[in-house]
DNA sequence: TAATATAGGACTAGCATGGTCTTATATGCT
DNA sequence: AGCATATAAGACCATGCTAGTCCTATATTA
């Protein structure tokens, strides 16, 4: 199916939130965003969201600050982060068919398969659609 | 995840097979294609493939002929059948996010959600990519 | 030292996927 | 007539993923 899983959705929601926060040049307001803040703002389960943010931090997309008043802040230019990048963190490599993500071909149909080439073209088109959409683009006005 | 399930894959393989068979103007050779024939040609589990063809027949995409020497034959111009059409038979309505396929909005985040619009644009683009690819396009030379 | 933040592992209910098996029915061939 | 073989369709099931919870450890501030 063509579908984001929840972790991807939560990650995109959180990223959009953080980008917008950075945009609003509120002097004084902390630029840090905590997991709890996002969970409450969007009615999303805290524990799960916390994990999501941890993974984003682990991948270096956001930077974490421990302790009270801690939280997360963008670590990269959001223009440089694509939707496919986020997706692949939480869902693994994107591939319309299993065979498109294998190093070694294990599909028993591979040799006789006559649809792999046209489908792999489709695969590429979808991939680039997602690769050409940056998370910054999710923010209204960008 | 962005991924076809097996039924969709098997359906596309079978459709391509039937289109190619129709193209080759073998006089005398039956135009009918049996589930067993496809299963053996592409090393695909027979019982599952049989179900897939039944569903395609039920949707009127192919026509079935009972009995010995029976089988299936295309019931429509393959140019008129899109990949998304096949997909939605086996995987339900396509939607990047759950909320894009609901009649009544049940998503608790809906009102506060700030990414639904940009994501729904992405959704549309992917949909049209799949809608603009006909199964005929899967056949080499088309 | 208490409160609150991230870090991360273990665990689980529910569900979709991919598949098998069985039975019924239609048709062609000998 | 009777058998082989085709579609039709239902029940059933093992496995794996999803989405979520819970618990513990560590860091930081007040």
mmCIF file of C-alpha atoms (C1' of nucleotides) in Angstrom:
data_model
loop_
_atom_site.group_PDB
_atom_site.id
_atom_site.type_symbol
_atom_site.label_atom_id
_atom_site.label_comp_id
_atom_site.label_asym_id
_atom_site.label_seq_id
_atom_site.Cartn_x
_atom_site.Cartn_y
_atom_site.Cartn_z
ATOM 1 C CA UNK A 1 0.000 0.000 0.000
ATOM 2 C CA UNK A 2 0.991 3.598 -0.484
ATOM 3 C CA UNK A 3 0.843 4.850 3.056
ATOM 4 C CA UNK A 4 2.899 6.628 5.695
ATOM 5 C CA UNK A 5 3.079 4.855 9.013
ATOM 6 C CA UNK A 6 2.378 6.672 12.239
ATOM 7 C CA UNK A 7 5.985 7.276 13.141
ATOM 8 C CA UNK A 8 6.578 9.006 9.830
ATOM 9 C CA UNK A 9 3.461 11.112 10.326
ATOM 10 C CA UNK A 10 4.472 12.074 13.842
ATOM 11 C CA UNK A 11 7.968 12.911 12.664
ATOM 12 C CA UNK A 12 6.637 15.178 9.914
ATOM 13 C CA UNK A 13 4.260 16.876 12.328
ATOM 14 C CA UNK A 14 7.073 17.445 14.789
ATOM 15 C CA UNK A 15 9.461 18.714 12.134
ATOM 16 C CA UNK A 16 6.883 21.162 10.822
ATOM 17 C CA UNK A 17 6.309 22.357 14.372
ATOM 18 C CA UNK A 18 9.987 22.947 14.963
ATOM 19 C CA UNK A 19 10.522 24.704 11.656
ATOM 20 C CA UNK A 20 7.636 27.040 12.346
ATOM 21 C CA UNK A 21 8.958 27.729 15.805
ATOM 22 C CA UNK A 22 12.317 28.664 14.375
ATOM 23 C CA UNK A 23 10.664 30.919 11.815
ATOM 24 C CA UNK A 24 8.719 32.915 14.375
ATOM 25 C CA UNK A 25 11.442 35.166 15.626
ATOM 26 C CA UNK A 26 10.028 35.330 19.113
ATOM 27 C CA UNK A 27 12.815 36.806 21.102
ATOM 28 C CA UNK A 28 12.950 35.208 24.497
ATOM 29 C CA UNK A 29 10.895 32.163 23.641
ATOM 30 C CA UNK A 30 13.048 29.069 23.862
ATOM 31 C CA UNK A 31 13.819 27.568 20.506
ATOM 32 C CA UNK A 32 13.800 24.150 22.129
ATOM 33 C CA UNK A 33 10.845 21.865 21.574
ATOM 34 C CA UNK A 34 10.123 19.048 24.018
ATOM 35 C CA UNK A 35 8.421 15.788 23.183
ATOM 36 C CA UNK A 36 5.677 16.615 25.655
ATOM 37 C CA UNK A 37 5.004 19.935 23.974
ATOM 38 C CA UNK A 38 4.445 18.318 20.585
ATOM 39 C CA UNK A 39 2.444 15.431 22.050
ATOM 40 C CA UNK A 40 0.061 17.809 23.731
ATOM 41 C CA UNK A 41 -0.201 20.257 20.858
ATOM 42 C CA UNK A 42 -1.264 17.588 18.382
ATOM 43 C CA UNK A 43 -2.898 14.997 20.647
ATOM 44 C CA UNK A 44 -0.335 12.370 19.855
ATOM 45 C CA UNK A 45 0.796 9.593 22.241
ATOM 46 C CA UNK A 46 3.741 10.913 24.193
ATOM 47 C CA UNK A 47 5.816 7.739 24.568
ATOM 48 C CA UNK A 48 5.684 6.974 20.899
ATOM 49 C CA UNK A 49 6.483 10.501 19.869
ATOM 50 C CA UNK A 50 9.400 10.535 22.280
ATOM 51 C CA UNK A 51 10.855 7.540 20.471
ATOM 52 C CA UNK A 52 10.360 9.210 17.141
ATOM 53 C CA UNK A 53 12.239 12.304 18.240
ATOM 54 C CA UNK A 54 15.009 10.131 19.652
ATOM 55 C CA UNK A 55 15.411 8.488 16.276
ATOM 56 C CA UNK A 56 15.467 11.831 14.486
ATOM 57 C CA UNK A 57 18.148 12.956 16.940
ATOM 58 C CA UNK A 58 20.071 9.733 16.415
ATOM 59 C CA UNK A 59 20.116 10.422 12.690
ATOM 60 C CA UNK A 60 21.384 13.926 13.280
ATOM 61 C CA UNK A 61 18.323 15.697 11.902
ATOM 62 C CA UNK A 62 17.626 17.369 15.221
ATOM 63 C CA UNK A 63 19.847 18.080 18.189
ATOM 64 C CA UNK A 64 18.839 17.062 21.719
ATOM 65 C CA UNK A 65 19.358 18.912 24.964
ATOM 66 C CA UNK A 66 19.024 16.944 28.200
ATOM 67 C CA UNK A 67 17.534 17.986 31.493
ATOM 68 C CA UNK A 68 14.792 20.316 32.646
ATOM 69 C CA UNK A 69 14.154 22.970 30.007
ATOM 70 C CA UNK A 70 15.720 20.580 27.573
ATOM 71 C CA UNK A 71 14.236 19.480 24.277
ATOM 72 C CA UNK A 72 15.083 19.332 20.614
ATOM 73 C CA UNK A 73 16.087 21.825 17.981
ATOM 74 C CA UNK A 74 16.668 21.534 14.262
ATOM 75 C CA UNK A 75 20.200 20.496 13.434
ATOM 76 C CA UNK A 76 20.007 21.082 9.684
ATOM 77 C CA UNK A 77 18.480 23.370 7.144
ATOM 78 C CA UNK A 78 14.958 21.981 6.673
ATOM 79 C CA UNK A 79 15.264 22.710 2.962
ATOM 80 C CA UNK A 80 17.888 19.983 2.888
ATOM 81 C CA UNK A 81 15.692 17.349 4.520
ATOM 82 C CA UNK A 82 13.354 15.521 2.180
ATOM 83 C CA UNK A 83 10.181 13.692 3.029
ATOM 84 C CA UNK A 84 11.697 10.486 1.667
ATOM 85 C CA UNK A 85 14.563 10.895 4.098
ATOM 86 C CA UNK A 86 12.175 10.915 7.058
ATOM 87 C CA UNK A 87 10.166 8.039 5.613
ATOM 88 C CA UNK A 88 13.149 5.799 5.125
ATOM 89 C CA UNK A 89 14.220 6.310 8.708
ATOM 90 C CA UNK A 90 10.945 4.903 9.981
ATOM 91 C CA UNK A 91 9.944 2.522 7.211
ATOM 92 C CA UNK A 92 13.158 1.357 5.658
ATOM 93 C CA UNK A 93 14.094 1.708 1.993
ATOM 94 C CA UNK A 94 11.244 2.668 -0.279
ATOM 95 C CA UNK A 95 10.456 0.141 -2.988
ATOM 96 C CA UNK A 96 7.271 -0.508 -4.909
ATOM 97 C CA UNK A 97 8.304 -4.139 -5.107
ATOM 98 C CA UNK A 98 10.512 -6.129 -2.797
ATOM 99 C CA UNK A 99 13.052 -6.831 -5.511
ATOM 100 C CA UNK A 100 13.870 -3.149 -5.936
ATOM 101 C CA UNK A 101 15.566 -2.966 -2.566
ATOM 102 C CA UNK A 102 17.591 -6.134 -2.637
ATOM 103 C CA UNK A 103 21.317 -6.196 -3.072
ATOM 104 C CA UNK A 104 21.263 -9.763 -4.207
ATOM 105 C CA UNK A 105 18.244 -10.782 -6.181
ATOM 106 C CA UNK A 106 16.330 -13.405 -4.255
ATOM 107 C CA UNK A 107 13.046 -13.118 -6.114
ATOM 108 C CA UNK A 108 12.413 -16.434 -7.879
ATOM 109 C CA UNK A 109 10.478 -14.577 -10.572
ATOM 110 C CA UNK A 110 13.285 -12.148 -11.379
ATOM 111 C CA UNK A 111 14.550 -13.678 -14.599
ATOM 112 C CA UNK A 112 11.157 -14.369 -16.092
ATOM 113 C CA UNK A 113 9.626 -11.183 -14.716
ATOM 114 C CA UNK A 114 8.482 -8.887 -17.486
ATOM 115 C CA UNK A 115 7.154 -6.038 -15.420
ATOM 116 C CA UNK A 116 10.215 -5.181 -13.360
ATOM 117 C CA UNK A 117 11.460 -2.508 -15.761
ATOM 118 C CA UNK A 118 8.287 -0.493 -16.195
ATOM 119 C CA UNK A 119 7.589 -0.791 -12.477
ATOM 120 C CA UNK A 120 11.052 0.330 -11.550
ATOM 121 C CA UNK A 121 10.465 3.453 -13.631
ATOM 122 C CA UNK A 122 7.306 4.129 -11.650
ATOM 123 C CA UNK A 123 9.300 3.469 -8.508
ATOM 124 C CA UNK A 124 11.820 6.117 -9.489
ATOM 125 C CA UNK A 125 9.178 8.701 -10.279
ATOM 126 C CA UNK A 126 7.497 8.279 -6.918
ATOM 127 C CA UNK A 127 10.836 8.319 -5.170
ATOM 128 C CA UNK A 128 11.807 11.608 -6.755
ATOM 129 C CA UNK A 129 8.461 13.130 -5.960
ATOM 130 C CA UNK A 130 9.155 12.387 -2.304
ATOM 131 C CA UNK A 131 12.812 13.343 -2.561
ATOM 132 C CA UNK A 132 11.980 16.702 -4.134
ATOM 133 C CA UNK A 133 9.636 17.618 -1.312
ATOM 134 C CA UNK A 134 11.533 19.038 1.621
ATOM 135 C CA UNK A 135 10.091 19.160 5.095
ATOM 136 C CA UNK A 136 10.349 22.958 4.853
ATOM 137 C CA UNK A 137 7.752 22.682 2.121
ATOM 138 C CA UNK A 138 5.292 21.334 4.673
ATOM 139 C CA UNK A 139 5.205 24.670 6.429
ATOM 140 C CA UNK A 140 2.539 27.080 5.226
ATOM 141 C CA UNK A 141 4.074 29.899 3.218
ATOM 142 C CA UNK A 142 7.223 28.065 2.216
ATOM 143 C CA UNK B 1 5.195 2.264 3.292
ATOM 144 C CA UNK B 2 5.166 2.712 -0.440
ATOM 145 C CA UNK B 3 4.771 -0.861 -1.537
ATOM 146 C CA UNK B 4 2.590 -3.123 -3.691
ATOM 147 C CA UNK B 5 1.285 -6.173 -1.938
ATOM 148 C CA UNK B 6 1.623 -9.613 -3.463
ATOM 149 C CA UNK B 7 -1.884 -9.761 -4.862
ATOM 150 C CA UNK B 8 -1.326 -6.534 -6.752
ATOM 151 C CA UNK B 9 1.990 -7.828 -8.077
ATOM 152 C CA UNK B 10 0.471 -11.106 -9.178
ATOM 153 C CA UNK B 11 -2.413 -9.267 -10.820
ATOM 154 C CA UNK B 12 -0.031 -7.035 -12.778
ATOM 155 C CA UNK B 13 2.059 -10.012 -13.846
ATOM 156 C CA UNK B 14 -1.042 -11.852 -15.005
ATOM 157 C CA UNK B 15 -2.447 -8.841 -16.836
ATOM 158 C CA UNK B 16 0.836 -8.276 -18.647
ATOM 159 C CA UNK B 17 0.857 -11.934 -19.614
ATOM 160 C CA UNK B 18 -2.657 -11.778 -21.034
ATOM 161 C CA UNK B 19 -2.020 -8.564 -22.929
ATOM 162 C CA UNK B 20 1.089 -9.996 -24.531
ATOM 163 C CA UNK B 21 -0.795 -13.134 -25.448
ATOM 164 C CA UNK B 22 -3.462 -11.093 -27.148
ATOM 165 C CA UNK B 23 -0.806 -9.099 -28.993
ATOM 166 C CA UNK B 24 0.899 -12.149 -30.440
ATOM 167 C CA UNK B 25 -1.443 -12.932 -33.251
ATOM 168 C CA UNK B 26 -0.877 -16.657 -33.030
ATOM 169 C CA UNK B 27 -3.665 -18.090 -35.067
ATOM 170 C CA UNK B 28 -4.925 -21.266 -33.500
ATOM 171 C CA UNK B 29 -3.418 -20.682 -30.079
ATOM 172 C CA UNK B 30 -6.200 -20.202 -27.570
ATOM 173 C CA UNK B 31 -6.471 -16.667 -26.301
ATOM 174 C CA UNK B 32 -7.586 -17.994 -22.936
ATOM 175 C CA UNK B 33 -5.150 -17.936 -20.032
ATOM 176 C CA UNK B 34 -5.623 -20.271 -17.076
ATOM 177 C CA UNK B 35 -4.541 -19.595 -13.519
ATOM 178 C CA UNK B 36 -2.325 -22.662 -13.655
ATOM 179 C CA UNK B 37 -0.573 -21.403 -16.761
ATOM 180 C CA UNK B 38 0.362 -18.120 -15.121
ATOM 181 C CA UNK B 39 1.283 -19.760 -11.827
ATOM 182 C CA UNK B 40 3.705 -22.089 -13.548
ATOM 183 C CA UNK B 41 5.126 -19.509 -15.939
ATOM 184 C CA UNK B 42 6.099 -17.127 -13.143
ATOM 185 C CA UNK B 43 6.564 -19.516 -10.198
ATOM 186 C CA UNK B 44 3.732 -18.011 -8.244
ATOM 187 C CA UNK B 45 1.527 -19.893 -5.733
ATOM 188 C CA UNK B 46 -1.411 -21.257 -7.667
ATOM 189 C CA UNK B 47 -4.172 -20.949 -5.055
ATOM 190 C CA UNK B 48 -3.405 -17.345 -4.348
ATOM 191 C CA UNK B 49 -3.140 -16.423 -7.991
ATOM 192 C CA UNK B 50 -6.456 -18.158 -8.654
ATOM 193 C CA UNK B 51 -8.087 -15.879 -6.097
ATOM 194 C CA UNK B 52 -6.506 -12.848 -7.678
ATOM 195 C CA UNK B 53 -7.851 -13.725 -11.106
ATOM 196 C CA UNK B 54 -11.262 -14.365 -9.607
ATOM 197 C CA UNK B 55 -11.271 -10.890 -8.159
ATOM 198 C CA UNK B 56 -10.191 -9.352 -11.458
ATOM 199 C CA UNK B 57 -13.028 -11.249 -13.124
ATOM 200 C CA UNK B 58 -15.462 -10.114 -10.443
ATOM 201 C CA UNK B 59 -14.517 -6.515 -11.178
ATOM 202 C CA UNK B 60 -15.077 -7.046 -14.885
ATOM 203 C CA UNK B 61 -11.470 -6.480 -15.922
ATOM 204 C CA UNK B 62 -11.171 -9.983 -17.336
ATOM 205 C CA UNK B 63 -13.799 -12.474 -18.468
ATOM 206 C CA UNK B 64 -13.844 -16.050 -17.199
ATOM 207 C CA UNK B 65 -14.656 -19.249 -19.067
ATOM 208 C CA UNK B 66 -15.472 -22.338 -17.006
ATOM 209 C CA UNK B 67 -14.550 -25.938 -17.634
ATOM 210 C CA UNK B 68 -11.707 -27.786 -19.271
ATOM 211 C CA UNK B 69 -9.898 -25.538 -21.718
ATOM 212 C CA UNK B 70 -11.386 -22.654 -19.798
ATOM 213 C CA UNK B 71 -9.505 -19.678 -18.469
ATOM 214 C CA UNK B 72 -9.543 -15.917 -18.576
ATOM 215 C CA UNK B 73 -9.365 -13.313 -21.281
ATOM 216 C CA UNK B 74 -9.143 -9.527 -21.191
ATOM 217 C CA UNK B 75 -12.551 -7.910 -21.001
ATOM 218 C CA UNK B 76 -11.399 -4.336 -21.583
ATOM 219 C CA UNK B 77 -8.877 -2.336 -23.528
ATOM 220 C CA UNK B 78 -5.722 -2.543 -21.375
ATOM 221 C CA UNK B 79 -5.023 1.086 -22.229
ATOM 222 C CA UNK B 80 -8.090 1.907 -20.165
ATOM 223 C CA UNK B 81 -6.948 0.024 -17.066
ATOM 224 C CA UNK B 82 -4.591 1.922 -14.797
ATOM 225 C CA UNK B 83 -2.173 0.549 -12.272
ATOM 226 C CA UNK B 84 -4.014 2.426 -9.522
ATOM 227 C CA UNK B 85 -7.207 0.632 -10.529
ATOM 228 C CA UNK B 86 -5.584 -2.747 -9.949
ATOM 229 C CA UNK B 87 -3.984 -1.577 -6.729
ATOM 230 C CA UNK B 88 -7.180 -0.301 -5.213
ATOM 231 C CA UNK B 89 -8.895 -3.615 -5.883
ATOM 232 C CA UNK B 90 -6.366 -5.437 -3.750
ATOM 233 C CA UNK B 91 -5.307 -2.792 -1.274
ATOM 234 C CA UNK B 92 -8.267 -0.502 -0.890
ATOM 235 C CA UNK B 93 -8.251 3.245 -1.498
ATOM 236 C CA UNK B 94 -4.824 4.789 -1.826
ATOM 237 C CA UNK B 95 -4.001 7.429 0.763
ATOM 238 C CA UNK B 96 -0.681 8.648 2.075
ATOM 239 C CA UNK B 97 -2.394 9.331 5.378
ATOM 240 C CA UNK B 98 -5.460 7.706 6.870
ATOM 241 C CA UNK B 99 -7.398 10.946 6.919
ATOM 242 C CA UNK B 100 -7.279 11.273 3.131
ATOM 243 C CA UNK B 101 -9.616 8.373 2.648
ATOM 244 C CA UNK B 102 -12.203 9.090 5.286
ATOM 245 C CA UNK B 103 -15.668 10.339 4.484
ATOM 246 C CA UNK B 104 -16.112 11.671 7.950
ATOM 247 C CA UNK B 105 -13.011 13.012 9.569
ATOM 248 C CA UNK B 106 -12.196 10.925 12.599
ATOM 249 C CA UNK B 107 -8.598 11.997 13.016
ATOM 250 C CA UNK B 108 -8.312 13.820 16.348
ATOM 251 C CA UNK B 109 -5.455 15.869 14.919
ATOM 252 C CA UNK B 110 -7.418 17.080 11.889
ATOM 253 C CA UNK B 111 -8.213 20.614 13.043
ATOM 254 C CA UNK B 112 -4.810 21.378 14.449
ATOM 255 C CA UNK B 113 -2.981 19.475 11.731
ATOM 256 C CA UNK B 114 -0.771 21.765 9.706
ATOM 257 C CA UNK B 115 0.632 19.257 7.270
ATOM 258 C CA UNK B 116 -2.559 17.844 5.779
ATOM 259 C CA UNK B 117 -2.624 20.266 2.851
ATOM 260 C CA UNK B 118 0.919 19.853 1.595
ATOM 261 C CA UNK B 119 0.669 16.105 2.114
ATOM 262 C CA UNK B 120 -2.593 15.881 0.265
ATOM 263 C CA UNK B 121 -0.879 17.545 -2.696
ATOM 264 C CA UNK B 122 1.801 14.886 -2.594
ATOM 265 C CA UNK B 123 -0.941 12.312 -2.332
ATOM 266 C CA UNK B 124 -2.550 13.628 -5.504
ATOM 267 C CA UNK B 125 0.692 13.642 -7.436
ATOM 268 C CA UNK B 126 1.445 10.038 -6.579
ATOM 269 C CA UNK B 127 -2.120 9.047 -7.340
ATOM 270 C CA UNK B 128 -1.967 10.581 -10.794
ATOM 271 C CA UNK B 129 1.358 8.967 -11.507
ATOM 272 C CA UNK B 130 -0.280 5.610 -10.882
ATOM 273 C CA UNK B 131 -3.486 6.587 -12.646
ATOM 274 C CA UNK B 132 -1.624 7.694 -15.763
ATOM 275 C CA UNK B 133 0.187 4.391 -16.058
ATOM 276 C CA UNK B 134 -1.971 1.842 -17.825
ATOM 277 C CA UNK B 135 -1.365 -1.869 -17.542
ATOM 278 C CA UNK B 136 -0.713 -1.839 -21.295
ATOM 279 C CA UNK B 137 2.303 0.291 -20.482
ATOM 280 C CA UNK B 138 3.766 -2.638 -18.556
ATOM 281 C CA UNK B 139 4.192 -4.602 -21.767
ATOM 282 C CA UNK B 140 7.539 -4.169 -23.516
ATOM 283 C CA UNK B 141 7.167 -2.067 -26.630
ATOM 284 C CA UNK B 142 3.997 -0.278 -25.595
ATOM 285 C "C1'" DT C 1 17.208 16.691 46.060
ATOM 286 C "C1'" DA C 2 13.058 17.006 43.466
ATOM 287 C "C1'" DA C 3 11.261 17.833 38.966
ATOM 288 C "C1'" DT C 4 11.627 17.191 34.303
ATOM 289 C "C1'" DA C 5 13.964 16.382 30.163
ATOM 290 C "C1'" DT C 6 16.165 12.767 26.813
ATOM 291 C "C1'" DA C 7 17.832 7.565 25.947
ATOM 292 C "C1'" DG C 8 16.609 3.231 25.155
ATOM 293 C "C1'" DG C 9 15.165 -1.592 26.021
ATOM 294 C "C1'" DA C 10 11.363 -5.010 26.795
ATOM 295 C "C1'" DC C 11 6.997 -6.209 25.988
ATOM 296 C "C1'" DT C 12 2.246 -6.799 23.896
ATOM 297 C "C1'" DA C 13 -2.611 -6.577 21.651
ATOM 298 C "C1'" DG C 14 -4.399 -6.302 17.366
ATOM 299 C "C1'" DC C 15 -4.381 -6.642 12.614
ATOM 300 C "C1'" DA C 16 -2.931 -7.262 7.729
ATOM 301 C "C1'" DT C 17 -0.494 -10.255 4.709
ATOM 302 C "C1'" DG C 18 0.289 -14.327 2.270
ATOM 303 C "C1'" DG C 19 -0.816 -18.499 1.986
ATOM 304 C "C1'" DT C 20 -3.319 -23.304 2.238
ATOM 305 C "C1'" DC C 21 -7.268 -26.397 2.055
ATOM 306 C "C1'" DT C 22 -11.771 -27.799 0.950
ATOM 307 C "C1'" DT C 23 -15.994 -27.930 -1.478
ATOM 308 C "C1'" DA C 24 -19.056 -26.705 -5.255
ATOM 309 C "C1'" DT C 25 -19.895 -26.002 -9.990
ATOM 310 C "C1'" DA C 26 -19.165 -25.726 -15.109
ATOM 311 C "C1'" DT C 27 -17.330 -27.741 -19.315
ATOM 312 C "C1'" DG C 28 -14.827 -30.631 -22.692
ATOM 313 C "C1'" DC C 29 -13.164 -35.227 -23.994
ATOM 314 C "C1'" DT C 30 -13.225 -40.176 -24.431
ATOM 315 C "C1'" DA D 1 -21.713 -41.682 -18.403
ATOM 316 C "C1'" DG D 2 -17.714 -40.377 -16.227
ATOM 317 C "C1'" DC D 3 -13.324 -38.260 -15.626
ATOM 318 C "C1'" DA D 4 -10.122 -34.462 -15.932
ATOM 319 C "C1'" DT D 5 -9.670 -29.824 -15.444
ATOM 320 C "C1'" DA D 6 -11.212 -25.256 -15.236
ATOM 321 C "C1'" DT D 7 -13.378 -21.314 -12.305
ATOM 322 C "C1'" DA D 8 -15.885 -19.767 -7.648
ATOM 323 C "C1'" DA D 9 -15.722 -19.023 -3.096
ATOM 324 C "C1'" DG D 10 -15.458 -19.919 1.784
ATOM 325 C "C1'" DA D 11 -12.866 -21.108 6.021
ATOM 326 C "C1'" DC D 12 -8.735 -21.223 8.135
ATOM 327 C "C1'" DC D 13 -4.008 -20.109 9.865
ATOM 328 C "C1'" DA D 14 1.072 -18.797 10.691
ATOM 329 C "C1'" DT D 15 3.851 -14.996 10.705
ATOM 330 C "C1'" DG D 16 5.251 -10.411 11.041
ATOM 331 C "C1'" DC D 17 4.467 -5.583 11.454
ATOM 332 C "C1'" DT D 18 2.245 -1.634 13.750
ATOM 333 C "C1'" DA D 19 1.283 1.189 17.358
ATOM 334 C "C1'" DG D 20 1.501 1.511 21.609
ATOM 335 C "C1'" DT D 21 2.802 0.944 26.790
ATOM 336 C "C1'" DC D 22 5.966 0.567 30.563
ATOM 337 C "C1'" DC D 23 10.107 0.697 32.974
ATOM 338 C "C1'" DT D 24 14.721 2.112 34.042
ATOM 339 C "C1'" DA D 25 18.799 5.020 33.441
ATOM 340 C "C1'" DT D 26 20.938 9.364 32.841
ATOM 341 C "C1'" DA D 27 21.405 14.478 32.389
ATOM 342 C "C1'" DT D 28 20.218 19.131 33.821
ATOM 343 C "C1'" DT D 29 18.055 22.893 36.244
ATOM 344 C "C1'" DA D 30 16.149 25.145 40.204
#
